[in-house]
PDB file of C-alpha atoms in Angstrom:
ATOM      1  CA  MET A   1     -17.938   0.164  -3.684  1.00 64.00           C
ATOM      2  CA  GLY A   2     -15.454  -1.608  -1.422  1.00 83.00           C
ATOM      3  CA  TRP A   3     -12.571  -0.904  -3.793  1.00 89.00           C
ATOM      4  CA  LEU A   4     -13.391   2.823  -3.724  1.00 92.00           C
ATOM      5  CA  ILE A   5     -13.253   2.893   0.075  1.00 90.00           C
ATOM      6  CA  GLN A   6      -9.957   1.003   0.010  1.00 92.00           C
ATOM      7  CA  LEU A   7      -8.637   3.460  -2.598  1.00 94.00           C
ATOM      8  CA  LEU A   8      -9.457   6.391  -0.330  1.00 93.00           C
ATOM      9  CA  VAL A   9      -8.010   4.681   2.751  1.00 94.00           C
ATOM     10  CA  ASN A  10      -4.784   3.889   0.860  1.00 95.00           C
ATOM     11  CA  SER A  11      -4.585   7.485  -0.348  1.00 95.00           C
ATOM     12  CA  ILE A  12      -4.937   8.823   3.185  1.00 95.00           C
ATOM     13  CA  VAL A  13      -2.318   6.382   4.468  1.00 96.00           C
ATOM     14  CA  LEU A  14       0.104   7.361   1.696  1.00 96.00           C
ATOM     15  CA  VAL A  15      -0.348  11.042   2.552  1.00 96.00           C
ATOM     16  CA  ALA A  16       0.214  10.283   6.236  1.00 95.00           C
ATOM     17  CA  VAL A  17       3.440   8.399   5.523  1.00 96.00           C
ATOM     18  CA  ALA A  18       4.602  11.187   3.205  1.00 96.00           C
ATOM     19  CA  GLY A  19       3.937  13.693   5.986  1.00 95.00           C
ATOM     20  CA  TYR A  20       6.226  11.904   8.422  1.00 95.00           C
ATOM     21  CA  PHE A  21       9.178  11.041   6.202  1.00 95.00           C
ATOM     22  CA  GLU A  22      11.144  13.426   3.984  1.00 94.00           C
ATOM     23  CA  SER A  23      12.409  10.568   1.831  1.00 95.00           C
ATOM     24  CA  PHE A  24       8.830   9.583   0.938  1.00 96.00           C
ATOM     25  CA  PHE A  25       7.378  12.374  -1.209  1.00 96.00           C
ATOM     26  CA  LEU A  26       3.925  12.857  -2.713  1.00 96.00           C
ATOM     27  CA  GLU A  27       3.238  15.974  -4.750  1.00 95.00           C
ATOM     28  CA  SER A  28      -0.464  16.349  -3.887  1.00 94.00           C
ATOM     29  CA  ILE A  29      -3.565  14.509  -2.771  1.00 95.00           C
ATOM     30  CA  TRP A  30      -4.326  13.804  -6.439  1.00 96.00           C
ATOM     31  CA  ALA A  31      -0.915  12.179  -6.772  1.00 96.00           C
ATOM     32  CA  ALA A  32      -1.773  10.078  -3.708  1.00 96.00           C
ATOM     33  CA  ILE A  33      -5.077   8.989  -5.265  1.00 96.00           C
ATOM     34  CA  LEU A  34      -3.355   8.107  -8.550  1.00 96.00           C
ATOM     35  CA  ALA A  35      -0.555   6.297  -6.705  1.00 97.00           C
ATOM     36  CA  SER A  36      -3.130   4.371  -4.683  1.00 96.00           C
ATOM     37  CA  PHE A  37      -4.971   3.388  -7.869  1.00 97.00           C
ATOM     38  CA  LEU A  38      -1.742   2.270  -9.572  1.00 97.00           C
ATOM     39  CA  LEU A  39      -0.741   0.355  -6.452  1.00 96.00           C
ATOM     40  CA  MET A  40      -4.086  -1.465  -6.487  1.00 96.00           C
ATOM     41  CA  ILE A  41      -3.586  -2.422 -10.147  1.00 96.00           C
ATOM     42  CA  ILE A  42      -0.019  -3.598  -9.487  1.00 97.00           C
ATOM     43  CA  ASN A  43      -1.205  -5.585  -6.463  1.00 95.00           C
ATOM     44  CA  ILE A  44      -3.805  -7.305  -8.637  1.00 95.00           C
ATOM     45  CA  PHE A  45      -1.600  -8.176 -11.615  1.00 96.00           C
ATOM     46  CA  VAL A  46       2.076  -8.180 -10.527  1.00 96.00           C
ATOM     47  CA  LYS A  47       2.081  -9.077  -6.829  1.00 96.00           C
ATOM     48  CA  PRO A  48       0.727 -12.648  -7.268  1.00 96.00           C
ATOM     49  CA  PHE A  49       3.622 -13.468  -9.618  1.00 96.00           C
ATOM     50  CA  LEU A  50       6.143 -11.997  -7.183  1.00 96.00           C
ATOM     51  CA  ILE A  51       4.644 -14.053  -4.360  1.00 95.00           C
ATOM     52  CA  ILE A  52       4.825 -17.260  -6.393  1.00 96.00           C
ATOM     53  CA  LEU A  53       8.415 -16.558  -7.474  1.00 96.00           C
ATOM     54  CA  THR A  54       9.549 -15.886  -3.914  1.00 96.00           C
ATOM     55  CA  LEU A  55       7.440 -18.515  -2.157  1.00 96.00           C
ATOM     56  CA  PRO A  56      10.401 -20.481  -0.710  1.00 96.00           C
ATOM     57  CA  VAL A  57      11.948 -17.335   0.795  1.00 96.00           C
ATOM     58  CA  THR A  58       8.567 -16.198   2.079  1.00 94.00           C
ATOM     59  CA  MET A  59       8.024 -19.545   3.784  1.00 96.00           C
ATOM     60  CA  LEU A  60      11.527 -19.496   5.312  1.00 97.00           C
ATOM     61  CA  THR A  61      10.923 -16.031   6.757  1.00 96.00           C
ATOM     62  CA  LEU A  62       7.439 -16.982   7.982  1.00 96.00           C
ATOM     63  CA  GLY A  63       5.822 -14.409   5.706  1.00 94.00           C
ATOM     64  CA  PHE A  64       7.981 -11.431   6.589  1.00 96.00           C
ATOM     65  CA  PHE A  65       9.349 -11.363   3.039  1.00 96.00           C
ATOM     66  CA  LEU A  66       5.912 -10.125   1.974  1.00 96.00           C
ATOM     67  CA  PHE A  67       6.964  -6.710   3.300  1.00 96.00           C
ATOM     68  CA  VAL A  68       9.811  -6.772   0.779  1.00 97.00           C
ATOM     69  CA  ILE A  69       7.344  -7.653  -1.978  1.00 97.00           C
ATOM     70  CA  ASN A  70       5.125  -4.769  -0.855  1.00 97.00           C
ATOM     71  CA  ALA A  71       8.176  -2.495  -0.968  1.00 97.00           C
ATOM     72  CA  VAL A  72       8.875  -3.653  -4.528  1.00 97.00           C
ATOM     73  CA  THR A  73       5.311  -2.821  -5.553  1.00 97.00           C
ATOM     74  CA  LEU A  74       5.709   0.624  -3.942  1.00 97.00           C
ATOM     75  CA  MET A  75       8.938   1.177  -5.876  1.00 97.00           C
ATOM     76  CA  ILE A  76       7.244   0.140  -9.138  1.00 97.00           C
ATOM     77  CA  THR A  77       4.432   2.587  -8.408  1.00 97.00           C
ATOM     78  CA  ALA A  78       6.928   5.358  -7.685  1.00 97.00           C
ATOM     79  CA  ALA A  79       8.765   4.597 -10.935  1.00 97.00           C
ATOM     80  CA  LEU A  80       5.516   4.818 -12.909  1.00 96.00           C
ATOM     81  CA  MET A  81       4.482   8.079 -11.225  1.00 96.00           C
ATOM     82  CA  GLY A  82       7.723   9.938 -11.916  1.00 94.00           C
ATOM     83  CA  ASP A  83       8.354  13.093  -9.892  1.00 95.00           C
ATOM     84  CA  ALA A  84       4.876  13.125  -8.354  1.00 95.00           C
ATOM     85  CA  PHE A  85       5.740  10.157  -6.099  1.00 96.00           C
ATOM     86  CA  VAL A  86       9.334   9.648  -4.975  1.00 96.00           C
ATOM     87  CA  ILE A  87      10.780   7.101  -2.556  1.00 97.00           C
ATOM     88  CA  ASP A  88      14.451   7.613  -1.719  1.00 95.00           C
ATOM     89  CA  GLY A  89      15.874   4.139  -1.387  1.00 95.00           C
ATOM     90  CA  PHE A  90      14.726   0.599  -0.871  1.00 96.00           C
ATOM     91  CA  GLY A  91      15.044   0.810   2.923  1.00 96.00           C
ATOM     92  CA  MET A  92      12.523   3.623   2.989  1.00 97.00           C
ATOM     93  CA  ALA A  93      10.231   1.564   0.755  1.00 97.00           C
ATOM     94  CA  VAL A  94      10.390  -1.382   3.190  1.00 97.00           C
ATOM     95  CA  LEU A  95       9.733   0.892   6.173  1.00 97.00           C
ATOM     96  CA  ALA A  96       6.847   2.549   4.328  1.00 97.00           C
ATOM     97  CA  ALA A  97       5.422  -0.865   3.360  1.00 97.00           C
ATOM     98  CA  ILE A  98       5.421  -1.941   7.010  1.00 97.00           C
ATOM     99  CA  ILE A  99       3.801   1.296   8.193  1.00 97.00           C
ATOM    100  CA  ILE A 100       1.228   1.230   5.385  1.00 97.00           C
ATOM    101  CA  ALA A 101       0.282  -2.359   6.242  1.00 96.00           C
ATOM    102  CA  ILE A 102      -0.128  -1.516   9.934  1.00 96.00           C
ATOM    103  CA  LEU A 103      -2.173   1.623   9.249  1.00 96.00           C
ATOM    104  CA  ASN A 104      -4.394  -0.140   6.703  1.00 95.00           C
ATOM    105  CA  LEU A 105      -5.046  -2.945   9.189  1.00 95.00           C
ATOM    106  CA  ALA A 106      -5.848  -0.490  11.987  1.00 95.00           C
ATOM    107  CA  ILE A 107      -8.176   1.631   9.848  1.00 95.00           C
ATOM    108  CA  ASN A 108     -10.000  -1.419   8.524  1.00 92.00           C
ATOM    109  CA  LYS A 109     -10.469  -2.972  11.974  1.00 94.00           C
ATOM    110  CA  VAL A 110     -11.347   0.214  13.859  1.00 94.00           C
ATOM    111  CA  ILE A 111     -13.341   2.211  11.297  1.00 91.00           C
ATOM    112  CA  ILE A 112     -14.369   0.290   8.169  1.00 89.00           C
ATOM    113  CA  GLU A 113     -15.548  -3.025   9.668  1.00 89.00           C
ATOM    114  CA  PRO A 114     -17.676  -1.414  12.417  1.00 90.00           C
ATOM    115  CA  LEU A 115     -19.340   0.807   9.801  1.00 86.00           C
ATOM    116  CA  ARG A 116     -20.087  -2.201   7.596  1.00 85.00           C
ATOM    117  CA  GLN A 117     -21.538  -4.131  10.534  1.00 88.00           C
ATOM    118  CA  ARG A 118     -23.683  -1.152  11.515  1.00 87.00           C
ATOM    119  CA  LYS A 119     -25.169  -1.058   7.990  1.00 77.00           C
ATOM    120  CA  ARG A 120     -26.491  -4.633   8.352  1.00 72.00           C
TER     121      ARG A 120
END
């Protein structure tokens, strides 16, 4: 059930980012849900290998290189989605990765965690 909530949160965040930037395009909410699902799959299977391969650079940058890895996973997702999800340039992907990370953190801390604690 937790993965479904995270899927919906990621979809909402992707739509929000697409609403603010013209160079970050999502065709519809269904494209956002599919992109979020693909991004979750890529984060499970591809991201750990990217982290291991870039571990020295990540350590030198005190973890900030993880935003670049997140941007790469966004670009892979956009490539798999075709015209339904378009990111114009790697700089936009890095900016979107930073904003997505901040929004996901905020939503999880402000909304999701209090709801989970209230259920207990």
